[in-house]
Amino acid sequence: QVQLAESGGGLVQPGASLRLSCVASGRTFNNYAAGWFRQAPGKEREFVAAVNWSGGSTSYADSVKGRFSVSRDNGKNTMFLQMNGLKPEDTAVYYCALRRGQYSVTFRNEYEYEYWGQGTQVTVSS
């Protein structure tokens, strides 16, 4: 069983930056592809970014491309989401997720992931 814990959320003003972290425990982290999703109030959960097992392949939702960057440190069992130029529409609970497999590709559909964290709140407001 894999356990995930997100951190780094908070309340920031538009244009600010935040760095989210997702720490995994219980299994070898580099056996998993990983992703970030978010859910705003009254909306469905949506894809944000994904990274393959090695960190060599990444993908992003169009809404965050050029502002967010996903990375991972397999030695520390940790995935990161660097968020720059935050906008009010980025306000949501952010979740990290894992999928078993050393694939060269990334995964953008939430149903492709097996393990989920509890989420961390990001609020962008002036």
PDB file of C-alpha atoms in Angstrom:
ATOM      1  CA  GLN A   1       0.000   0.000   0.000  1.00  0.00           C
ATOM      2  CA  VAL A   2       1.243   3.481  -0.870  1.00  0.00           C
ATOM      3  CA  GLN A   3       0.484   6.505   1.260  1.00  0.00           C
ATOM      4  CA  LEU A   4       0.739  10.028  -0.113  1.00  0.00           C
ATOM      5  CA  ALA A   5       0.917  13.313   1.737  1.00  0.00           C
ATOM      6  CA  GLU A   6       0.693  16.713   0.041  1.00  0.00           C
ATOM      7  CA  SER A   7       1.962  19.948   1.559  1.00  0.00           C
ATOM      8  CA  GLY A   8       2.805  23.493   0.565  1.00  0.00           C
ATOM      9  CA  GLY A   9      -0.632  24.939  -0.073  1.00  0.00           C
ATOM     10  CA  GLY A  10      -1.792  28.247   1.289  1.00  0.00           C
ATOM     11  CA  LEU A  11      -3.367  31.635   0.666  1.00  0.00           C
ATOM     12  CA  VAL A  12      -1.480  33.853  -1.787  1.00  0.00           C
ATOM     13  CA  GLN A  13      -2.123  36.918  -3.891  1.00  0.00           C
ATOM     14  CA  PRO A  14      -2.459  36.796  -7.678  1.00  0.00           C
ATOM     15  CA  GLY A  15       0.922  36.583  -9.360  1.00  0.00           C
ATOM     16  CA  ALA A  16       2.573  34.825  -6.429  1.00  0.00           C
ATOM     17  CA  SER A  17       4.279  31.436  -6.431  1.00  0.00           C
ATOM     18  CA  LEU A  18       3.847  28.275  -4.413  1.00  0.00           C
ATOM     19  CA  ARG A  19       5.645  24.947  -4.416  1.00  0.00           C
ATOM     20  CA  LEU A  20       3.608  21.874  -3.573  1.00  0.00           C
ATOM     21  CA  SER A  21       5.240  18.667  -2.398  1.00  0.00           C
ATOM     22  CA  CYS A  22       3.921  15.109  -2.393  1.00  0.00           C
ATOM     23  CA  VAL A  23       5.774  12.570  -0.275  1.00  0.00           C
ATOM     24  CA  ALA A  24       5.162   8.868  -0.837  1.00  0.00           C
ATOM     25  CA  SER A  25       5.710   6.088   1.644  1.00  0.00           C
ATOM     26  CA  GLY A  26       5.260   2.354   1.586  1.00  0.00           C
ATOM     27  CA  ARG A  27       6.706   1.369  -1.790  1.00  0.00           C
ATOM     28  CA  THR A  28       9.572   2.177  -4.113  1.00  0.00           C
ATOM     29  CA  PHE A  29       8.665   5.565  -5.534  1.00  0.00           C
ATOM     30  CA  ASN A  30      10.444   5.122  -8.837  1.00  0.00           C
ATOM     31  CA  ASN A  31       8.113   2.249  -9.743  1.00  0.00           C
ATOM     32  CA  TYR A  32       5.273   4.751 -10.187  1.00  0.00           C
ATOM     33  CA  ALA A  33       4.107   7.358 -12.629  1.00  0.00           C
ATOM     34  CA  ALA A  34       2.706  10.421 -10.876  1.00  0.00           C
ATOM     35  CA  GLY A  35       0.287  13.254 -11.422  1.00  0.00           C
ATOM     36  CA  TRP A  36      -1.287  16.358  -9.936  1.00  0.00           C
ATOM     37  CA  PHE A  37      -5.002  17.058 -10.093  1.00  0.00           C
ATOM     38  CA  ARG A  38      -7.166  19.787  -8.608  1.00  0.00           C
ATOM     39  CA  GLN A  39     -10.769  20.318  -7.668  1.00  0.00           C
ATOM     40  CA  ALA A  40     -12.380  23.704  -7.255  1.00  0.00           C
ATOM     41  CA  PRO A  41     -15.636  24.195  -5.317  1.00  0.00           C
ATOM     42  CA  GLY A  42     -18.592  22.999  -7.347  1.00  0.00           C
ATOM     43  CA  LYS A  43     -16.412  21.607 -10.116  1.00  0.00           C
ATOM     44  CA  GLU A  44     -15.124  18.206 -11.105  1.00  0.00           C
ATOM     45  CA  ARG A  45     -11.564  17.178 -10.401  1.00  0.00           C
ATOM     46  CA  GLU A  46      -9.290  18.084 -13.310  1.00  0.00           C
ATOM     47  CA  PHE A  47      -5.850  17.168 -14.539  1.00  0.00           C
ATOM     48  CA  VAL A  48      -3.031  19.615 -13.842  1.00  0.00           C
ATOM     49  CA  ALA A  49       0.306  17.948 -14.569  1.00  0.00           C
ATOM     50  CA  ALA A  50       1.947  14.535 -14.791  1.00  0.00           C
ATOM     51  CA  VAL A  51       5.425  13.034 -14.778  1.00  0.00           C
ATOM     52  CA  ASN A  52       6.621   9.586 -15.701  1.00  0.00           C
ATOM     53  CA  TRP A  53       8.601   7.340 -13.341  1.00  0.00           C
ATOM     54  CA  SER A  54      11.999   8.793 -14.208  1.00  0.00           C
ATOM     55  CA  GLY A  55      11.008  12.437 -14.541  1.00  0.00           C
ATOM     56  CA  GLY A  56      12.022  12.409 -18.163  1.00  0.00           C
ATOM     57  CA  SER A  57       8.531  12.932 -19.529  1.00  0.00           C
ATOM     58  CA  THR A  58       6.024  15.535 -18.353  1.00  0.00           C
ATOM     59  CA  SER A  59       2.675  16.876 -19.499  1.00  0.00           C
ATOM     60  CA  TYR A  60       0.458  19.790 -18.487  1.00  0.00           C
ATOM     61  CA  ALA A  61      -3.075  21.024 -18.785  1.00  0.00           C
ATOM     62  CA  ASP A  62      -3.328  23.932 -21.207  1.00  0.00           C
ATOM     63  CA  SER A  63      -4.529  26.192 -18.402  1.00  0.00           C
ATOM     64  CA  VAL A  64      -1.242  25.860 -16.486  1.00  0.00           C
ATOM     65  CA  LYS A  65       1.271  25.338 -19.286  1.00  0.00           C
ATOM     66  CA  GLY A  66       4.121  27.805 -19.020  1.00  0.00           C
ATOM     67  CA  ARG A  67       3.280  28.680 -15.392  1.00  0.00           C
ATOM     68  CA  PHE A  68       3.498  25.336 -13.566  1.00  0.00           C
ATOM     69  CA  SER A  69       6.337  22.833 -13.540  1.00  0.00           C
ATOM     70  CA  VAL A  70       6.216  19.241 -12.275  1.00  0.00           C
ATOM     71  CA  SER A  71       9.295  17.366 -11.122  1.00  0.00           C
ATOM     72  CA  ARG A  72      10.281  14.498  -8.858  1.00  0.00           C
ATOM     73  CA  ASP A  73      13.154  13.369  -6.678  1.00  0.00           C
ATOM     74  CA  ASN A  74      13.029   9.586  -6.528  1.00  0.00           C
ATOM     75  CA  GLY A  75      15.788   9.486  -3.927  1.00  0.00           C
ATOM     76  CA  LYS A  76      13.494  11.409  -1.578  1.00  0.00           C
ATOM     77  CA  ASN A  77      10.221   9.748  -2.658  1.00  0.00           C
ATOM     78  CA  THR A  78       8.888  13.199  -3.467  1.00  0.00           C
ATOM     79  CA  MET A  79       7.113  14.907  -6.339  1.00  0.00           C
ATOM     80  CA  PHE A  80       6.858  18.677  -6.688  1.00  0.00           C
ATOM     81  CA  LEU A  81       4.587  21.158  -8.399  1.00  0.00           C
ATOM     82  CA  GLN A  82       6.128  24.592  -8.804  1.00  0.00           C
ATOM     83  CA  MET A  83       3.326  27.089  -9.446  1.00  0.00           C
ATOM     84  CA  ASN A  84       4.220  30.549 -10.705  1.00  0.00           C
ATOM     85  CA  GLY A  85       2.011  33.400 -11.802  1.00  0.00           C
ATOM     86  CA  LEU A  86      -0.913  32.112  -9.789  1.00  0.00           C
ATOM     87  CA  LYS A  87      -4.392  33.275 -10.767  1.00  0.00           C
ATOM     88  CA  PRO A  88      -7.666  33.273  -8.834  1.00  0.00           C
ATOM     89  CA  GLU A  89      -8.889  30.483 -11.109  1.00  0.00           C
ATOM     90  CA  ASP A  90      -6.091  28.275  -9.773  1.00  0.00           C
ATOM     91  CA  THR A  91      -7.902  28.179  -6.431  1.00  0.00           C
ATOM     92  CA  ALA A  92      -8.646  24.542  -5.623  1.00  0.00           C
ATOM     93  CA  VAL A  93      -7.693  21.561  -3.537  1.00  0.00           C
ATOM     94  CA  TYR A  94      -4.640  19.993  -5.158  1.00  0.00           C
ATOM     95  CA  TYR A  95      -4.154  16.225  -5.082  1.00  0.00           C
ATOM     96  CA  CYS A  96      -1.216  14.056  -6.000  1.00  0.00           C
ATOM     97  CA  ALA A  97      -1.686  10.565  -7.390  1.00  0.00           C
ATOM     98  CA  LEU A  98       0.417   7.538  -8.330  1.00  0.00           C
ATOM     99  CA  ARG A  99       0.096   4.743 -10.868  1.00  0.00           C
ATOM    100  CA  ARG A 100       2.274   1.643 -10.816  1.00  0.00           C
ATOM    101  CA  GLY A 101       4.590   1.148 -13.770  1.00  0.00           C
ATOM    102  CA  GLN A 102       7.798   2.468 -15.290  1.00  0.00           C
ATOM    103  CA  TYR A 103       6.134   3.839 -18.397  1.00  0.00           C
ATOM    104  CA  SER A 104       7.808   6.274 -20.745  1.00  0.00           C
ATOM    105  CA  VAL A 105       4.541   8.180 -21.078  1.00  0.00           C
ATOM    106  CA  THR A 106       2.452  10.216 -18.658  1.00  0.00           C
ATOM    107  CA  PHE A 107      -1.188   9.797 -17.680  1.00  0.00           C
ATOM    108  CA  ARG A 108      -3.801  12.569 -17.726  1.00  0.00           C
ATOM    109  CA  ASN A 109      -6.961  10.698 -16.707  1.00  0.00           C
ATOM    110  CA  GLU A 110      -7.736  10.419 -12.995  1.00  0.00           C
ATOM    111  CA  TYR A 111      -9.109   6.904 -13.492  1.00  0.00           C
ATOM    112  CA  GLU A 112      -5.665   5.724 -14.514  1.00  0.00           C
ATOM    113  CA  TYR A 113      -4.290   6.391 -11.030  1.00  0.00           C
ATOM    114  CA  GLU A 114      -4.428   4.010  -8.111  1.00  0.00           C
ATOM    115  CA  TYR A 115      -3.257   5.970  -5.086  1.00  0.00           C
ATOM    116  CA  TRP A 116      -4.299   9.433  -3.937  1.00  0.00           C
ATOM    117  CA  GLY A 117      -3.326  11.901  -1.271  1.00  0.00           C
ATOM    118  CA  GLN A 118      -5.737  13.850   0.916  1.00  0.00           C
ATOM    119  CA  GLY A 119      -5.115  17.130  -0.859  1.00  0.00           C
ATOM    120  CA  THR A 120      -3.780  20.561   0.018  1.00  0.00           C
ATOM    121  CA  GLN A 121      -5.742  23.796  -0.350  1.00  0.00           C
ATOM    122  CA  VAL A 122      -4.455  26.537  -2.631  1.00  0.00           C
ATOM    123  CA  THR A 123      -6.301  29.848  -2.511  1.00  0.00           C
ATOM    124  CA  VAL A 124      -5.375  32.743  -4.774  1.00  0.00           C
ATOM    125  CA  SER A 125      -7.063  35.956  -3.777  1.00  0.00           C
ATOM    126  CA  SER A 126      -6.306  39.614  -3.325  1.00  0.00           C
TER     127      SER A 126
END
